[in-house]
PDB file of C-alpha atoms in Angstrom:
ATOM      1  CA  UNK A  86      64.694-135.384  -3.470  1.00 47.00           C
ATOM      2  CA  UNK A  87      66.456-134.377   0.011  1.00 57.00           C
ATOM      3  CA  UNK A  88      64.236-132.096   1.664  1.00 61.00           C
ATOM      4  CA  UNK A  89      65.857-129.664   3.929  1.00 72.00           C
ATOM      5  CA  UNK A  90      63.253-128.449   6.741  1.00 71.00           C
ATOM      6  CA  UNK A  91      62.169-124.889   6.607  1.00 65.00           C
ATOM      7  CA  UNK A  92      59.904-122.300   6.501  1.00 56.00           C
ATOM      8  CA  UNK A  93      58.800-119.477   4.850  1.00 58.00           C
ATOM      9  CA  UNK A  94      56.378-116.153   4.763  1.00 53.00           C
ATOM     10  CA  UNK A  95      54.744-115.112   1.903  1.00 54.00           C
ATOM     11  CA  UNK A  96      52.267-112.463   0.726  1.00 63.00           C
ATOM     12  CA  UNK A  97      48.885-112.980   1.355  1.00 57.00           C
ATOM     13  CA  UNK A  98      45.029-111.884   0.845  1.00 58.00           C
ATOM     14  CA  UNK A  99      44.246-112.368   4.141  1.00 57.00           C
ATOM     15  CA  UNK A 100      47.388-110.996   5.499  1.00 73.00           C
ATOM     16  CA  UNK A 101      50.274-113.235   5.460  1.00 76.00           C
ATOM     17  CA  UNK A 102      50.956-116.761   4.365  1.00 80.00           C
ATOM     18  CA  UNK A 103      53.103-119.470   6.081  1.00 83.00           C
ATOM     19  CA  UNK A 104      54.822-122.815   4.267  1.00 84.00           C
ATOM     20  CA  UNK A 105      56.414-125.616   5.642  1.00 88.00           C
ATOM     21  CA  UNK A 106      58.315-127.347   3.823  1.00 88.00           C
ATOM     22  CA  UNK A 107      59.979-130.515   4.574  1.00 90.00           C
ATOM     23  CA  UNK A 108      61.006-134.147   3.827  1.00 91.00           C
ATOM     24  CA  UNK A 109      57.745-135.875   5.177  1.00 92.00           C
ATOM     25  CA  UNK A 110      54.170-134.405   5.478  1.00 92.00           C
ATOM     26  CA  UNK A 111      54.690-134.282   9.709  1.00 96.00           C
ATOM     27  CA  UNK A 112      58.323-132.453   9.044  1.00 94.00           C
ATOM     28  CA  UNK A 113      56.308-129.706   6.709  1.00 92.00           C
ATOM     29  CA  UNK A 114      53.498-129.103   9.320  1.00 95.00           C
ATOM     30  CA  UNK A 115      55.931-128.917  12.202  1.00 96.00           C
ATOM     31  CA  UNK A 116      58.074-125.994   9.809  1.00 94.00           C
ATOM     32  CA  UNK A 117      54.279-124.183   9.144  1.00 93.00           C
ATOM     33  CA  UNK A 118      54.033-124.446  12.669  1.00 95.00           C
ATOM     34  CA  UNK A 119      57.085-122.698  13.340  1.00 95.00           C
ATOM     35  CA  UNK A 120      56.642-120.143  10.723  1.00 91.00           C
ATOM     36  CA  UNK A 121      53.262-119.129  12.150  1.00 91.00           C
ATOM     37  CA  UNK A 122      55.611-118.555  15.590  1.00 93.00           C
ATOM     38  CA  UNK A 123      57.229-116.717  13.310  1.00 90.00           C
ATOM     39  CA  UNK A 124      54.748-114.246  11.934  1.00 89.00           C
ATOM     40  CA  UNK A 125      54.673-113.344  16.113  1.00 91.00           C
ATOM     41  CA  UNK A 126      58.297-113.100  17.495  1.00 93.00           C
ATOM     42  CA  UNK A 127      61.334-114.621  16.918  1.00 94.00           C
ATOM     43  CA  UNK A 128      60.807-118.447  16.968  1.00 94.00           C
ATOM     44  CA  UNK A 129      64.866-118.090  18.412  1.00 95.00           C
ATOM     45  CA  UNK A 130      63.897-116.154  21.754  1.00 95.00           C
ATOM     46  CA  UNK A 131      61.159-119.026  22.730  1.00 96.00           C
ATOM     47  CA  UNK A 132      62.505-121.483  25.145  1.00 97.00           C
ATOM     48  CA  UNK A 133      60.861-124.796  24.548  1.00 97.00           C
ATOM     49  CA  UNK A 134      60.316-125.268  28.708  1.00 97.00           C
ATOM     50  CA  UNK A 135      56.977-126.580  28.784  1.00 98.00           C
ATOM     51  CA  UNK A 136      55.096-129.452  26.486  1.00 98.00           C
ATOM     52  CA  UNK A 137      51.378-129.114  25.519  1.00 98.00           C
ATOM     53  CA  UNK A 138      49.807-131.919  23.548  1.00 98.00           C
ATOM     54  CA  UNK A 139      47.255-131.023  20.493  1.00 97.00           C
ATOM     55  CA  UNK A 140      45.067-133.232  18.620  1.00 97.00           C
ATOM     56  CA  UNK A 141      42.827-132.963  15.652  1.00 96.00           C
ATOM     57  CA  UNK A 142      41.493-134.610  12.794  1.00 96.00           C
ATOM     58  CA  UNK A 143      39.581-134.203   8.916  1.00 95.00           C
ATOM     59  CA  UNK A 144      39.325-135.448   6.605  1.00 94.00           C
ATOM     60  CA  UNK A 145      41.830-134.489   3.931  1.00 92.00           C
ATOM     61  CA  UNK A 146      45.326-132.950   4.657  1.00 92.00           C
ATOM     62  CA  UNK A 147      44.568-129.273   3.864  1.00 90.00           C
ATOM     63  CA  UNK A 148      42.227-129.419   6.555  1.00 92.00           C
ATOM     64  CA  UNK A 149      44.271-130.654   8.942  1.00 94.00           C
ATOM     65  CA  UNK A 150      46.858-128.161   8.269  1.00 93.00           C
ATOM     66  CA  UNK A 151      43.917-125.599   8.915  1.00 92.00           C
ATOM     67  CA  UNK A 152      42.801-127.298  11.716  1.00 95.00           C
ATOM     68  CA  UNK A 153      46.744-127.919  12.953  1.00 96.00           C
ATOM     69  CA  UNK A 154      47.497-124.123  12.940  1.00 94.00           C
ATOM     70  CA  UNK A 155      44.078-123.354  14.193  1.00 94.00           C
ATOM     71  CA  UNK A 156      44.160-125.470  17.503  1.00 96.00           C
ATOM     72  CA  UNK A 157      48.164-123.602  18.270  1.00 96.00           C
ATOM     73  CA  UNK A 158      46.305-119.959  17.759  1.00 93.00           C
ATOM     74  CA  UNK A 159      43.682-121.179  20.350  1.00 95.00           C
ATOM     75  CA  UNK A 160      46.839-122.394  22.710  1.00 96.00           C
ATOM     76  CA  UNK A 161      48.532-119.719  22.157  1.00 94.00           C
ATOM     77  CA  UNK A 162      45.713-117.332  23.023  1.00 94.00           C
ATOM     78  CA  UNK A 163      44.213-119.096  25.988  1.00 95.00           C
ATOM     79  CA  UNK A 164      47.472-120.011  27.634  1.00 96.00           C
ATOM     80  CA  UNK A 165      48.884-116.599  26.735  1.00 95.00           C
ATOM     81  CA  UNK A 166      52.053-118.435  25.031  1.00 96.00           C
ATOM     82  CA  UNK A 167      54.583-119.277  22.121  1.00 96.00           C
ATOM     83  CA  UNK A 168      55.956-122.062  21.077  1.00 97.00           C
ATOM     84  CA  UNK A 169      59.028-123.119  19.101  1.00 97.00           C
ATOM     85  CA  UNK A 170      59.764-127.075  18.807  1.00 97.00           C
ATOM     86  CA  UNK A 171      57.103-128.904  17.582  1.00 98.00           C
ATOM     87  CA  UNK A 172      56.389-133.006  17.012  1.00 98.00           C
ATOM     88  CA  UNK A 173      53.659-134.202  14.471  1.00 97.00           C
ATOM     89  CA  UNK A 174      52.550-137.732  13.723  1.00 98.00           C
ATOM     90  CA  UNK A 175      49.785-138.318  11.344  1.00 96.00           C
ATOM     91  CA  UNK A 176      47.882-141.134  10.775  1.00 96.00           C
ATOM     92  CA  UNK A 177      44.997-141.591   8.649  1.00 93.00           C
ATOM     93  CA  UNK A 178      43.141-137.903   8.837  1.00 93.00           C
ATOM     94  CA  UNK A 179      44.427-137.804  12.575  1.00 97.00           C
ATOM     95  CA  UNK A 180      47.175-135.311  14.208  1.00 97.00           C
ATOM     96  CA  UNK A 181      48.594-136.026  17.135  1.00 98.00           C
ATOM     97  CA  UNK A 182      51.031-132.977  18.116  1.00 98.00           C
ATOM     98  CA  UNK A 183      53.334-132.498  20.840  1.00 98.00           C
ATOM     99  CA  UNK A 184      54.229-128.440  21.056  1.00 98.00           C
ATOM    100  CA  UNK A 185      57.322-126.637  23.419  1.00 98.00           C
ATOM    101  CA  UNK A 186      57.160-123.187  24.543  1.00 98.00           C
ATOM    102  CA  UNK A 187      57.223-120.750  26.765  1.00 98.00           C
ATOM    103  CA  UNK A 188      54.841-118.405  28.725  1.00 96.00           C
ATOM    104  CA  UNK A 189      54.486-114.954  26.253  1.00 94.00           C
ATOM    105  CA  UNK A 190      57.050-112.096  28.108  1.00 93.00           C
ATOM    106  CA  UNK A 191      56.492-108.860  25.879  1.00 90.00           C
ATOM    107  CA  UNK A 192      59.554-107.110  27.125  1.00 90.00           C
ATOM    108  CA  UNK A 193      61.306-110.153  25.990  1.00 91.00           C
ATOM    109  CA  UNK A 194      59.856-111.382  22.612  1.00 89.00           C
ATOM    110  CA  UNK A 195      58.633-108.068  21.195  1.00 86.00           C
ATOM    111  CA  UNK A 196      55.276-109.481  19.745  1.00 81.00           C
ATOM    112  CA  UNK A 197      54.143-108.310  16.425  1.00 77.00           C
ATOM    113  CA  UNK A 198      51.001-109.410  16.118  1.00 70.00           C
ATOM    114  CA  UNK A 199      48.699-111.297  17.083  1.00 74.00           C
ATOM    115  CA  UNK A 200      47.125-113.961  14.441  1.00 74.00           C
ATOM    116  CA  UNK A 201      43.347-114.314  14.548  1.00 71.00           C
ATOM    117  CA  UNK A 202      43.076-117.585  12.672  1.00 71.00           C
ATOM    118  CA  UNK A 203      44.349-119.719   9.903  1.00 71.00           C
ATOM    119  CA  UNK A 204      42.562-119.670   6.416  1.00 63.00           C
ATOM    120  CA  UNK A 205      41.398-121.541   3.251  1.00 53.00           C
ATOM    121  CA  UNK A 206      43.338-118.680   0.702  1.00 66.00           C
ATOM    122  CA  UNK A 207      45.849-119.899  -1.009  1.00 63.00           C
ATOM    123  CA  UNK A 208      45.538-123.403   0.835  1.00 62.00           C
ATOM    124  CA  UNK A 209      47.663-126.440  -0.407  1.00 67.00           C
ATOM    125  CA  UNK A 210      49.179-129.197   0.988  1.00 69.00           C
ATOM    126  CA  UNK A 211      51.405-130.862  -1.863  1.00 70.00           C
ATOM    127  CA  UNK A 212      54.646-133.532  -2.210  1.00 74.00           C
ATOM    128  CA  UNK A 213      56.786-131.364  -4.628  1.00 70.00           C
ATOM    129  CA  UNK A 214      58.590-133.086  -7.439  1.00 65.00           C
ATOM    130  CA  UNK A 215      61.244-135.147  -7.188  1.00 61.00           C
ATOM    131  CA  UNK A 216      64.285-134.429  -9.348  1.00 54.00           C
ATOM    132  CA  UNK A 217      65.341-136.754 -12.046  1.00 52.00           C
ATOM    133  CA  UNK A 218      68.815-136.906 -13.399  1.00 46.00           C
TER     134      UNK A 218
END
């Protein structure tokens, strides 16, 4: 099945969900990534002009997802920015991250929110079916 990279919102208990979706497991947490950007501003207006590296690890893949968006809220918070190109490589429980972005302007990306933290509702990291024919 050919993949094509996105992302999407959807309702939520907790408030609302993000999906990645994508051709490899590192292609659908890089399009999460960007959809959590999303739920803030317009991942569009964020210049990628500066790289941060991220790294985390657990032991299954919903946890790292978790864990993934969790460590770019903490970023984002403590270096009071957003981010819109991301690079993930995953090996064995382990993500190593590469994120681009841009010091938060408010005049300029008209934040919505701010998110608080990523949680286990609705959690689920999955390789969807492949179409037979």
């Amino acid at each position: 099945m050919n993949v094509t990279a996105r992302w999407e919102h959807f309702s939520h208990d907790a408030d609302i969900g993000v999906r990645g979706l994508g051709a490899t497991i590192e292609e659908a947490f890089e399009q999460a990534a960007l959809a959590l950007t999303a739920v803030i501003a317009d991942p569009a207006a964020v210049s990628p002009a500066e790289m941060i590296r991220l790294s985390c690890a657990a032991p299954d893949a919903e946890l790292l997802l978790v864990d993934w968006l969790n460590g770019l809220i903490y970023e984002m918070a403590t270096r009071n920015m957003l981010f819109s190109r991301f690079v993930v490589q995953l090996d064995d429980g382990r993500l190593a991250a590469q994120a681009w972005g841009e010091a938060l302007e408010v005049a300029r990306h008209h934040p919505a929110v701010e998110v608080k933290g990523a949680t286990y509702t609705e959690l689920k990291v999955a390789q969807q079916p492949t179409a037979t024919g």
